[in-house]
Amino acid sequence: SAAASAAAVPQRKAAEPAAVDVPAPRGGEGGLGSALSRVDPVTGFVNVDGGRIDDGRYGRFRDSIAGVIPQHRQIDDPIRTFAYGTDASFYRLTPKLVVKVHDEEEVAKVLPKAVEHEVPVTFRAAGTSLSGQAVTDSVLLKLSHTGTNFRDFKIEDGGKVITVEPGLIAGEVNRLLEAYQKKHNLPIKYKIGPDPSSIDSCMMGGVVANNSSGMCCGVKQNTYHTLRDMRIVFADGTVLDTADAQSRAAFMESHAHLVRGVQELAHKVRADEELTALIKKKFAIKCTTGYSINALVDHDPEDPIEIIKRLMIGSEGTLGFVSRMTYNTVPDYHHKASAFVLFPDIRSACTAAAVLRRETEVDAVEMFDWASLVQSKR
C-alpha cells in the first residue's frame, strides 16, 4: 500500500565550498554515533536524514516564504512537528518545519526558496506508505486537508478518462466514477487501475509518486501504464503541463539542457542490448521501488517529455511535485468471480499460475503454501 509523496532536494550552488564526509559526534543529534555525515565545512550544516543541525537557514527560509504562506500554516512547535514526524511506517524523523500548501502556485513559489536557502524538502499527501518516504527532519511540505484544496476533478469520455488533483483519496475517485456512471446511466462503470490496500486512505499524489500497485492491478493497470498526462512543478518553480503543446514546447526550450540529458541517457541505455533486455525483464513484474527507468526503453528518445512524465511516476517526489494527473481508467466489471483451488504441491501451483497469466484474463493469482493454510485455520 502506498500514498505518500517524498523528497525534492535542492542542489548546491557550484560556487560554494563542497561538503565533506567527516565522522559525526558520537551520540550526536539523530543518534548517528560514529556514522559519516554530510557536513558543510563553512557553516557546519549536517545534511543527512536524522542528523540535520540548523545553522540558521531554516529561519531564513521561513522568513522568505512569509509572503506566500501565512504564519498559521508554518508549523514549528515541538508538539505538532513531533506529530508530523511519522507516517504509516515505523520510522520517525521530526521536521524542523511543516509547511501546509493550498495550491500549485504556492508550491511553485516555495520550492525556489528552498533551493535558494539549500533546505531539503519532503512532500506528504496522506502519508499511508509503509516505507517512510513521507518523513523528514528538514521541511515537510504537506497538502492542506481543508476539504477544498487539491481536490478538483474532471471526468471525460463516458468515464474512460479522469483528471484529478493530488488531495483526492483513491477510493473516493472510484466512487466519483461510479456516481458519474449512475447519473448518466452508462452501460460500463470505470475505475482507476491502481488498487492499493490503503485505497480508502491514500491520496492520488502518493499513488503517482509511489507508482502504487495492488492485488489486482498488477503491472498492466498501475499508474505507469494508465496515466495519460500530468502537471509537474520542478524545483525551480517551472510548471510543465504534459497535456498542453505550448507548455511542452516552452519547457523544451527553457530546460534544453535537462531535455538533452534525458535524450542522451535514453540513447545510451538503448544502445546496450543486454541492459535493455534486463530492464524489460525486471519491469515485466511488479516493481514499485526506485525510478521507472523502463521509461528510457519504452518511449522514443525523440519524445523526451513522455520519458520525463514516466520517470516522475514512482520517483517519490525527488524529481518534482505532481499537481495534477490524468488517468485512462479501466472497466470495473459488474460480474466478478473468484476460485479457491487446491494443488498437490507447490510446483503444480506455480505451473498453473503461469498458465493463468499467459492464457486467461484472470486479474490476480494469490498463492498460499501449506504453512499459510495451517495458520489461517487457527
mmCIF file of C-alpha atoms in Angstrom:
data_model
loop_
_atom_site.group_PDB
_atom_site.id
_atom_site.type_symbol
_atom_site.label_atom_id
_atom_site.label_comp_id
_atom_site.label_asym_id
_atom_site.label_seq_id
_atom_site.Cartn_x
_atom_site.Cartn_y
_atom_site.Cartn_z
ATOM 1 C CA SER A 1 0.000 0.000 0.000
ATOM 2 C CA ALA A 2 1.235 3.463 -0.655
ATOM 3 C CA ALA A 3 0.135 7.042 -0.627
ATOM 4 C CA ALA A 4 2.857 9.396 0.389
ATOM 5 C CA SER A 5 4.993 11.840 -1.507
ATOM 6 C CA ALA A 6 8.668 12.267 -0.817
ATOM 7 C CA ALA A 7 11.734 14.443 -1.076
ATOM 8 C CA ALA A 8 12.815 17.048 -3.591
ATOM 9 C CA VAL A 9 16.306 18.064 -2.508
ATOM 10 C CA PRO A 10 17.666 21.385 -3.758
ATOM 11 C CA GLN A 11 21.060 21.312 -5.437
ATOM 12 C CA ARG A 12 24.132 23.042 -4.016
ATOM 13 C CA LYS A 13 25.336 26.129 -5.857
ATOM 14 C CA ALA A 14 28.542 25.323 -7.715
ATOM 15 C CA ALA A 15 30.372 28.374 -6.376
ATOM 16 C CA GLU A 16 30.068 27.327 -2.731
ATOM 17 C CA PRO A 17 32.540 25.038 -0.936
ATOM 18 C CA ALA A 18 31.790 21.366 -1.392
ATOM 19 C CA ALA A 19 30.578 19.305 1.543
ATOM 20 C CA VAL A 20 32.968 16.792 3.066
ATOM 21 C CA ASP A 21 32.480 13.461 4.799
ATOM 22 C CA VAL A 22 33.506 13.592 8.441
ATOM 23 C CA PRO A 23 32.616 11.391 11.401
ATOM 24 C CA ALA A 24 29.582 12.679 13.265
ATOM 25 C CA PRO A 25 29.977 13.177 17.026
ATOM 26 C CA ARG A 26 29.205 10.029 18.958
ATOM 27 C CA GLY A 27 25.754 10.251 20.433
ATOM 28 C CA GLY A 28 25.029 13.381 18.391
ATOM 29 C CA GLU A 29 21.654 14.556 17.147
ATOM 30 C CA GLY A 30 19.705 11.799 15.462
ATOM 31 C CA GLY A 31 21.736 9.060 17.141
ATOM 32 C CA LEU A 32 24.253 8.919 14.302
ATOM 33 C CA GLY A 33 27.090 7.813 16.543
ATOM 34 C CA SER A 34 30.276 7.487 14.500
ATOM 35 C CA ALA A 35 28.475 7.259 11.148
ATOM 36 C CA LEU A 36 29.613 9.525 8.330
ATOM 37 C CA SER A 37 27.560 12.682 7.793
ATOM 38 C CA ARG A 38 27.437 15.298 5.076
ATOM 39 C CA VAL A 39 28.851 18.388 6.791
ATOM 40 C CA ASP A 40 29.297 21.808 5.231
ATOM 41 C CA PRO A 41 32.881 22.890 6.047
ATOM 42 C CA VAL A 42 31.836 26.553 6.305
ATOM 43 C CA THR A 43 28.549 26.517 8.214
ATOM 44 C CA GLY A 44 28.677 23.119 9.893
ATOM 45 C CA PHE A 45 25.257 22.248 8.471
ATOM 46 C CA VAL A 46 24.660 18.488 8.572
ATOM 47 C CA ASN A 47 22.668 17.377 5.539
ATOM 48 C CA VAL A 48 21.703 13.804 6.334
ATOM 49 C CA ASP A 49 18.408 12.330 7.480
ATOM 50 C CA GLY A 50 18.336 12.104 11.250
ATOM 51 C CA GLY A 51 21.245 14.461 11.780
ATOM 52 C CA ARG A 52 20.429 17.920 10.445
ATOM 53 C CA ILE A 53 21.638 20.701 12.711
ATOM 54 C CA ASP A 54 20.146 24.097 11.942
ATOM 55 C CA ASP A 55 22.715 26.756 11.097
ATOM 56 C CA GLY A 56 20.089 29.452 10.650
ATOM 57 C CA ARG A 57 18.944 28.509 7.162
ATOM 58 C CA TYR A 58 15.529 27.321 8.338
ATOM 59 C CA GLY A 59 14.776 30.690 9.881
ATOM 60 C CA ARG A 60 15.869 32.429 6.699
ATOM 61 C CA PHE A 61 13.767 30.058 4.619
ATOM 62 C CA ARG A 62 10.744 30.691 6.814
ATOM 63 C CA ASP A 63 11.181 34.448 6.503
ATOM 64 C CA SER A 64 11.497 34.162 2.727
ATOM 65 C CA ILE A 65 8.149 32.362 2.328
ATOM 66 C CA ALA A 66 6.241 34.599 4.756
ATOM 67 C CA GLY A 67 4.662 36.467 1.857
ATOM 68 C CA VAL A 68 3.420 33.204 0.341
ATOM 69 C CA ILE A 69 2.484 31.012 3.309
ATOM 70 C CA PRO A 70 0.792 32.703 6.300
ATOM 71 C CA GLN A 71 2.228 32.041 9.746
ATOM 72 C CA HIS A 72 -0.597 29.737 10.848
ATOM 73 C CA ARG A 73 0.358 27.342 8.030
ATOM 74 C CA GLN A 74 4.012 27.290 9.075
ATOM 75 C CA ILE A 75 4.324 24.848 11.967
ATOM 76 C CA ASP A 76 7.475 24.597 14.064
ATOM 77 C CA ASP A 77 6.269 23.961 17.614
ATOM 78 C CA PRO A 78 7.636 20.748 19.200
ATOM 79 C CA ILE A 79 4.275 19.047 19.730
ATOM 80 C CA ARG A 80 2.896 19.318 16.226
ATOM 81 C CA THR A 81 6.218 18.728 14.473
ATOM 82 C CA PHE A 82 6.600 15.605 16.599
ATOM 83 C CA ALA A 83 3.116 14.513 15.494
ATOM 84 C CA TYR A 84 4.116 15.008 11.858
ATOM 85 C CA GLY A 85 7.353 13.106 12.476
ATOM 86 C CA THR A 86 5.933 9.759 11.450
ATOM 87 C CA ASP A 87 3.745 8.263 8.751
ATOM 88 C CA ALA A 88 2.334 4.747 8.371
ATOM 89 C CA SER A 89 5.862 3.333 8.508
ATOM 90 C CA PHE A 90 7.812 2.577 11.684
ATOM 91 C CA TYR A 91 10.284 5.409 11.013
ATOM 92 C CA ARG A 92 10.351 8.738 12.828
ATOM 93 C CA LEU A 93 12.061 11.994 11.882
ATOM 94 C CA THR A 94 10.865 15.229 13.446
ATOM 95 C CA PRO A 95 10.686 18.025 10.848
ATOM 96 C CA LYS A 96 12.218 21.408 11.563
ATOM 97 C CA LEU A 97 9.226 22.995 9.855
ATOM 98 C CA VAL A 98 5.890 21.819 8.452
ATOM 99 C CA VAL A 99 4.503 23.964 5.633
ATOM 100 C CA LYS A 100 0.882 23.425 4.619
ATOM 101 C CA VAL A 101 0.356 24.321 0.976
ATOM 102 C CA HIS A 102 -3.027 25.111 -0.572
ATOM 103 C CA ASP A 103 -2.376 25.019 -4.304
ATOM 104 C CA GLU A 104 0.090 24.607 -7.143
ATOM 105 C CA GLU A 105 1.000 28.294 -7.153
ATOM 106 C CA GLU A 106 2.187 28.130 -3.552
ATOM 107 C CA VAL A 107 4.309 25.062 -4.275
ATOM 108 C CA ALA A 108 5.853 26.812 -7.288
ATOM 109 C CA LYS A 109 6.811 29.783 -5.100
ATOM 110 C CA VAL A 110 8.072 27.799 -2.100
ATOM 111 C CA LEU A 111 10.354 25.350 -3.923
ATOM 112 C CA PRO A 112 12.699 28.002 -5.417
ATOM 113 C CA LYS A 113 13.101 29.457 -1.920
ATOM 114 C CA ALA A 114 14.091 26.010 -0.675
ATOM 115 C CA VAL A 115 16.707 25.868 -3.437
ATOM 116 C CA GLU A 116 17.943 29.357 -2.577
ATOM 117 C CA HIS A 117 18.427 28.505 1.100
ATOM 118 C CA GLU A 118 19.542 24.912 0.432
ATOM 119 C CA VAL A 119 16.752 23.462 2.528
ATOM 120 C CA PRO A 120 15.784 19.847 1.697
ATOM 121 C CA VAL A 121 12.033 19.449 1.224
ATOM 122 C CA THR A 122 9.851 16.355 1.564
ATOM 123 C CA PHE A 123 6.288 16.157 0.234
ATOM 124 C CA ARG A 124 3.426 14.425 2.001
ATOM 125 C CA ALA A 125 -0.073 13.625 0.801
ATOM 126 C CA ALA A 126 -1.849 11.143 3.123
ATOM 127 C CA GLY A 127 1.293 9.507 4.495
ATOM 128 C CA THR A 128 -0.034 5.932 4.304
ATOM 129 C CA SER A 129 3.072 4.355 2.783
ATOM 130 C CA LEU A 130 4.853 1.742 4.882
ATOM 131 C CA SER A 131 8.294 2.737 3.601
ATOM 132 C CA GLY A 132 8.882 6.062 5.356
ATOM 133 C CA GLN A 133 9.295 8.315 2.331
ATOM 134 C CA ALA A 134 6.956 10.940 3.833
ATOM 135 C CA VAL A 135 9.054 11.729 6.921
ATOM 136 C CA THR A 136 11.930 14.174 7.247
ATOM 137 C CA ASP A 137 13.899 16.148 9.791
ATOM 138 C CA SER A 138 14.082 19.081 7.380
ATOM 139 C CA VAL A 139 10.996 20.749 5.831
ATOM 140 C CA LEU A 140 7.780 18.785 5.331
ATOM 141 C CA LEU A 141 5.609 20.226 2.561
ATOM 142 C CA LYS A 142 2.135 18.989 3.429
ATOM 143 C CA LEU A 143 -1.039 19.083 1.345
ATOM 144 C CA SER A 144 -3.618 21.030 3.358
ATOM 145 C CA HIS A 145 -6.619 18.930 4.383
ATOM 146 C CA THR A 146 -9.271 21.629 4.259
ATOM 147 C CA GLY A 147 -11.763 19.720 2.137
ATOM 148 C CA THR A 148 -11.254 22.022 -0.846
ATOM 149 C CA ASN A 149 -7.537 22.177 -1.649
ATOM 150 C CA PHE A 150 -6.029 19.898 -4.298
ATOM 151 C CA ARG A 151 -9.408 18.199 -4.798
ATOM 152 C CA ASP A 152 -10.574 19.267 -8.262
ATOM 153 C CA PHE A 153 -11.516 16.592 -10.775
ATOM 154 C CA LYS A 154 -12.947 16.221 -14.266
ATOM 155 C CA ILE A 155 -14.476 13.103 -15.842
ATOM 156 C CA GLU A 156 -14.493 12.758 -19.630
ATOM 157 C CA ASP A 157 -15.296 10.331 -22.437
ATOM 158 C CA GLY A 158 -18.027 8.475 -20.598
ATOM 159 C CA GLY A 159 -15.783 7.760 -17.621
ATOM 160 C CA LYS A 160 -12.840 6.454 -19.646
ATOM 161 C CA VAL A 161 -10.709 9.436 -18.597
ATOM 162 C CA ILE A 162 -10.468 11.251 -15.274
ATOM 163 C CA THR A 163 -8.282 14.180 -14.252
ATOM 164 C CA VAL A 164 -7.654 14.601 -10.529
ATOM 165 C CA GLU A 165 -5.564 16.612 -8.107
ATOM 166 C CA PRO A 166 -3.274 15.002 -5.515
ATOM 167 C CA GLY A 167 -5.505 15.615 -2.482
ATOM 168 C CA LEU A 168 -8.293 13.259 -3.566
ATOM 169 C CA ILE A 169 -8.382 9.843 -1.893
ATOM 170 C CA ALA A 170 -8.014 6.973 -4.375
ATOM 171 C CA GLY A 171 -11.172 5.168 -3.258
ATOM 172 C CA GLU A 172 -13.032 8.459 -3.456
ATOM 173 C CA VAL A 173 -12.008 8.774 -7.111
ATOM 174 C CA ASN A 174 -13.579 5.389 -7.832
ATOM 175 C CA ARG A 175 -16.767 6.486 -6.086
ATOM 176 C CA LEU A 176 -16.847 9.634 -8.220
ATOM 177 C CA LEU A 177 -16.588 7.463 -11.329
ATOM 178 C CA GLU A 178 -19.353 5.201 -10.038
ATOM 179 C CA ALA A 179 -21.633 8.175 -9.358
ATOM 180 C CA TYR A 180 -20.920 9.506 -12.847
ATOM 181 C CA GLN A 181 -21.891 6.178 -14.402
ATOM 182 C CA LYS A 182 -25.151 6.054 -12.448
ATOM 183 C CA LYS A 183 -26.031 9.680 -13.141
ATOM 184 C CA HIS A 184 -25.616 9.282 -16.889
ATOM 185 C CA ASN A 185 -26.984 5.718 -16.961
ATOM 186 C CA LEU A 186 -23.906 4.422 -18.767
ATOM 187 C CA PRO A 187 -23.536 0.712 -19.583
ATOM 188 C CA ILE A 188 -19.970 0.411 -18.240
ATOM 189 C CA LYS A 189 -18.572 1.559 -14.917
ATOM 190 C CA TYR A 190 -14.913 2.545 -14.793
ATOM 191 C CA LYS A 191 -12.289 2.816 -12.067
ATOM 192 C CA ILE A 192 -8.641 3.817 -11.787
ATOM 193 C CA GLY A 193 -6.185 0.988 -12.379
ATOM 194 C CA PRO A 194 -4.149 1.096 -9.128
ATOM 195 C CA ASP A 195 -5.821 -0.725 -6.236
ATOM 196 C CA PRO A 196 -3.514 -0.469 -3.195
ATOM 197 C CA SER A 197 -4.744 -1.967 0.064
ATOM 198 C CA SER A 198 -4.840 1.563 1.501
ATOM 199 C CA ILE A 199 -7.137 2.725 -1.314
ATOM 200 C CA ASP A 200 -9.637 4.307 1.093
ATOM 201 C CA SER A 201 -6.913 6.273 2.881
ATOM 202 C CA CYS A 202 -4.161 7.032 0.383
ATOM 203 C CA MET A 203 -4.234 10.125 -1.794
ATOM 204 C CA MET A 204 -3.659 10.383 -5.514
ATOM 205 C CA GLY A 205 -0.444 12.361 -5.038
ATOM 206 C CA GLY A 206 1.095 9.377 -3.303
ATOM 207 C CA VAL A 207 -0.396 6.892 -5.758
ATOM 208 C CA VAL A 208 1.528 8.616 -8.555
ATOM 209 C CA ALA A 209 4.664 9.384 -6.539
ATOM 210 C CA ASN A 210 4.980 5.750 -5.456
ATOM 211 C CA ASN A 211 3.533 4.074 -8.562
ATOM 212 C CA SER A 212 1.175 2.356 -6.144
ATOM 213 C CA SER A 213 0.049 -1.032 -7.293
ATOM 214 C CA GLY A 214 -2.193 -3.535 -5.544
ATOM 215 C CA MET A 215 -3.503 -7.070 -5.576
ATOM 216 C CA CYS A 216 -5.352 -6.977 -8.889
ATOM 217 C CA CYS A 217 -3.863 -4.185 -10.984
ATOM 218 C CA GLY A 218 -0.503 -5.910 -11.296
ATOM 219 C CA VAL A 219 1.723 -4.298 -13.911
ATOM 220 C CA LYS A 220 -0.749 -3.673 -16.732
ATOM 221 C CA GLN A 221 -3.027 -1.328 -14.801
ATOM 222 C CA ASN A 222 -0.651 0.521 -12.487
ATOM 223 C CA THR A 223 -0.088 4.272 -12.752
ATOM 224 C CA TYR A 224 2.858 3.886 -15.125
ATOM 225 C CA HIS A 225 0.682 2.150 -17.705
ATOM 226 C CA THR A 226 -2.603 4.005 -17.197
ATOM 227 C CA LEU A 227 -1.527 7.606 -16.660
ATOM 228 C CA ARG A 228 -2.145 9.866 -19.653
ATOM 229 C CA ASP A 229 -0.794 13.265 -18.561
ATOM 230 C CA MET A 230 0.318 15.300 -15.555
ATOM 231 C CA ARG A 231 1.267 18.763 -14.374
ATOM 232 C CA ILE A 232 4.684 18.912 -12.721
ATOM 233 C CA VAL A 233 6.215 21.622 -10.532
ATOM 234 C CA PHE A 234 10.001 21.451 -10.678
ATOM 235 C CA ALA A 235 12.422 22.686 -8.011
ATOM 236 C CA ASP A 236 12.987 25.976 -9.845
ATOM 237 C CA GLY A 237 9.234 26.675 -9.832
ATOM 238 C CA THR A 238 8.705 25.820 -13.501
ATOM 239 C CA VAL A 239 5.374 24.145 -14.252
ATOM 240 C CA LEU A 240 5.151 21.615 -17.078
ATOM 241 C CA ASP A 241 1.735 20.515 -18.332
ATOM 242 C CA THR A 242 2.352 17.458 -20.500
ATOM 243 C CA ALA A 243 -1.149 17.731 -21.991
ATOM 244 C CA ASP A 244 -0.512 21.244 -23.300
ATOM 245 C CA ALA A 245 1.509 21.621 -26.509
ATOM 246 C CA GLN A 246 2.614 25.166 -25.656
ATOM 247 C CA SER A 247 3.771 24.118 -22.198
ATOM 248 C CA ARG A 248 5.747 21.219 -23.668
ATOM 249 C CA ALA A 249 7.393 23.472 -26.257
ATOM 250 C CA ALA A 250 8.251 26.130 -23.669
ATOM 251 C CA PHE A 251 9.799 23.529 -21.369
ATOM 252 C CA MET A 252 11.829 22.035 -24.212
ATOM 253 C CA GLU A 253 13.301 25.494 -24.785
ATOM 254 C CA SER A 254 13.746 26.695 -21.194
ATOM 255 C CA HIS A 255 15.135 23.379 -19.939
ATOM 256 C CA ALA A 256 17.024 22.320 -23.054
ATOM 257 C CA HIS A 257 19.968 21.021 -21.029
ATOM 258 C CA LEU A 258 17.731 18.737 -18.960
ATOM 259 C CA VAL A 259 15.897 17.549 -22.059
ATOM 260 C CA ARG A 260 19.153 16.739 -23.861
ATOM 261 C CA GLY A 261 20.388 14.862 -20.824
ATOM 262 C CA VAL A 262 17.267 12.687 -20.783
ATOM 263 C CA GLN A 263 17.600 12.008 -24.504
ATOM 264 C CA GLU A 264 21.274 11.108 -24.201
ATOM 265 C CA LEU A 265 20.554 8.783 -21.301
ATOM 266 C CA ALA A 266 17.777 7.056 -23.260
ATOM 267 C CA HIS A 267 20.040 6.604 -26.294
ATOM 268 C CA LYS A 268 22.830 5.249 -24.089
ATOM 269 C CA VAL A 269 20.560 2.694 -22.429
ATOM 270 C CA ARG A 270 19.002 1.610 -25.719
ATOM 271 C CA ALA A 271 22.455 1.105 -27.247
ATOM 272 C CA ASP A 272 23.190 -1.511 -24.588
ATOM 273 C CA GLU A 273 21.148 -4.533 -25.656
ATOM 274 C CA GLU A 274 21.916 -6.509 -22.516
ATOM 275 C CA LEU A 275 20.854 -3.657 -20.229
ATOM 276 C CA THR A 276 17.718 -3.007 -22.282
ATOM 277 C CA ALA A 277 16.720 -6.666 -22.055
ATOM 278 C CA LEU A 278 17.342 -6.678 -18.297
ATOM 279 C CA ILE A 279 15.204 -3.569 -17.758
ATOM 280 C CA LYS A 280 12.341 -5.030 -19.783
ATOM 281 C CA LYS A 281 12.557 -8.302 -17.857
ATOM 282 C CA LYS A 282 12.623 -6.630 -14.452
ATOM 283 C CA PHE A 283 9.718 -4.293 -15.179
ATOM 284 C CA ALA A 284 7.578 -7.085 -16.626
ATOM 285 C CA ILE A 285 6.868 -7.973 -12.996
ATOM 286 C CA LYS A 286 5.649 -5.694 -10.235
ATOM 287 C CA CYS A 287 8.230 -3.106 -9.225
ATOM 288 C CA THR A 288 7.230 -0.183 -7.009
ATOM 289 C CA THR A 289 10.665 0.828 -5.737
ATOM 290 C CA GLY A 290 13.198 3.041 -7.443
ATOM 291 C CA TYR A 291 12.842 5.150 -10.547
ATOM 292 C CA SER A 292 10.793 3.965 -13.525
ATOM 293 C CA ILE A 293 13.879 3.589 -15.699
ATOM 294 C CA ASN A 294 11.825 1.426 -18.056
ATOM 295 C CA ALA A 295 10.687 4.788 -19.452
ATOM 296 C CA LEU A 296 14.110 5.018 -21.102
ATOM 297 C CA VAL A 297 13.408 1.937 -23.220
ATOM 298 C CA ASP A 298 9.623 2.150 -23.528
ATOM 299 C CA HIS A 299 9.486 5.567 -25.190
ATOM 300 C CA ASP A 300 11.194 7.223 -28.138
ATOM 301 C CA PRO A 301 14.142 9.463 -27.144
ATOM 302 C CA GLU A 302 12.776 11.973 -29.637
ATOM 303 C CA ASP A 303 9.821 12.453 -27.264
ATOM 304 C CA PRO A 304 11.703 13.363 -24.069
ATOM 305 C CA ILE A 305 8.634 14.875 -22.387
ATOM 306 C CA GLU A 306 6.988 11.453 -22.424
ATOM 307 C CA ILE A 307 10.083 9.962 -20.804
ATOM 308 C CA ILE A 308 10.188 12.708 -18.162
ATOM 309 C CA LYS A 309 6.494 12.161 -17.451
ATOM 310 C CA ARG A 310 7.022 8.435 -16.888
ATOM 311 C CA LEU A 311 10.151 8.989 -14.792
ATOM 312 C CA MET A 312 8.064 11.105 -12.426
ATOM 313 C CA ILE A 313 5.901 8.067 -11.657
ATOM 314 C CA GLY A 314 7.372 6.288 -8.654
ATOM 315 C CA SER A 315 10.054 8.945 -8.112
ATOM 316 C CA GLU A 316 8.675 9.655 -4.615
ATOM 317 C CA GLY A 317 8.836 13.414 -5.109
ATOM 318 C CA THR A 318 12.590 13.529 -5.712
ATOM 319 C CA LEU A 319 12.173 14.901 -9.248
ATOM 320 C CA GLY A 320 9.308 17.317 -8.671
ATOM 321 C CA PHE A 321 5.771 17.824 -7.384
ATOM 322 C CA VAL A 322 2.838 16.392 -9.357
ATOM 323 C CA SER A 323 -0.028 18.858 -9.007
ATOM 324 C CA ARG A 324 -2.484 17.206 -11.391
ATOM 325 C CA MET A 325 -2.773 13.858 -13.130
ATOM 326 C CA THR A 326 -4.982 12.433 -15.873
ATOM 327 C CA TYR A 327 -5.715 8.708 -15.933
ATOM 328 C CA ASN A 328 -7.053 6.378 -18.565
ATOM 329 C CA THR A 329 -9.462 4.368 -16.435
ATOM 330 C CA VAL A 330 -10.196 0.636 -16.689
ATOM 331 C CA PRO A 331 -13.550 -1.206 -16.737
ATOM 332 C CA ASP A 332 -14.980 -2.138 -13.360
ATOM 333 C CA TYR A 333 -16.922 -5.241 -14.346
ATOM 334 C CA HIS A 334 -20.259 -5.797 -12.676
ATOM 335 C CA HIS A 335 -19.867 -9.574 -12.591
ATOM 336 C CA LYS A 336 -16.782 -10.900 -10.832
ATOM 337 C CA ALA A 337 -15.781 -14.365 -9.701
ATOM 338 C CA SER A 338 -13.054 -15.967 -7.630
ATOM 339 C CA ALA A 339 -11.954 -19.546 -7.082
ATOM 340 C CA PHE A 340 -10.080 -21.485 -4.410
ATOM 341 C CA VAL A 341 -8.102 -24.331 -5.972
ATOM 342 C CA LEU A 342 -6.015 -26.968 -4.175
ATOM 343 C CA PHE A 343 -2.867 -28.471 -5.731
ATOM 344 C CA PRO A 344 -0.804 -31.456 -4.585
ATOM 345 C CA ASP A 345 2.465 -29.485 -4.450
ATOM 346 C CA ILE A 346 3.949 -26.025 -4.922
ATOM 347 C CA ARG A 347 5.354 -26.828 -8.374
ATOM 348 C CA SER A 348 1.907 -27.670 -9.729
ATOM 349 C CA ALA A 349 0.514 -24.469 -8.256
ATOM 350 C CA CYS A 350 3.285 -22.391 -9.854
ATOM 351 C CA THR A 351 2.719 -24.053 -13.225
ATOM 352 C CA ALA A 352 -0.996 -23.291 -13.025
ATOM 353 C CA ALA A 353 -0.290 -19.681 -12.075
ATOM 354 C CA ALA A 354 1.923 -19.275 -15.156
ATOM 355 C CA VAL A 355 -0.785 -20.713 -17.417
ATOM 356 C CA LEU A 356 -3.410 -18.419 -15.904
ATOM 357 C CA ARG A 357 -1.185 -15.423 -16.544
ATOM 358 C CA ARG A 358 -0.384 -16.327 -20.159
ATOM 359 C CA GLU A 359 -3.680 -17.707 -21.385
ATOM 360 C CA THR A 360 -6.510 -16.116 -19.411
ATOM 361 C CA GLU A 361 -7.855 -12.737 -18.316
ATOM 362 C CA VAL A 362 -7.514 -13.505 -14.605
ATOM 363 C CA ASP A 363 -6.716 -10.301 -12.718
ATOM 364 C CA ALA A 364 -4.813 -11.794 -9.806
ATOM 365 C CA VAL A 365 -3.439 -15.075 -8.516
ATOM 366 C CA GLU A 366 -2.536 -15.398 -4.849
ATOM 367 C CA MET A 367 -0.633 -18.463 -3.700
ATOM 368 C CA PHE A 368 -0.680 -19.989 -0.208
ATOM 369 C CA ASP A 369 1.681 -22.716 0.904
ATOM 370 C CA TRP A 370 0.640 -25.323 3.470
ATOM 371 C CA ALA A 371 2.084 -23.347 6.385
ATOM 372 C CA SER A 372 -0.083 -20.367 5.409
ATOM 373 C CA LEU A 373 -3.196 -22.527 5.243
ATOM 374 C CA VAL A 374 -2.458 -24.029 8.652
ATOM 375 C CA GLN A 375 -2.045 -20.562 10.142
ATOM 376 C CA SER A 376 -5.334 -19.386 8.641
ATOM 377 C CA LYS A 377 -7.152 -22.256 10.394
ATOM 378 C CA ARG A 378 -6.005 -21.132 13.835
#
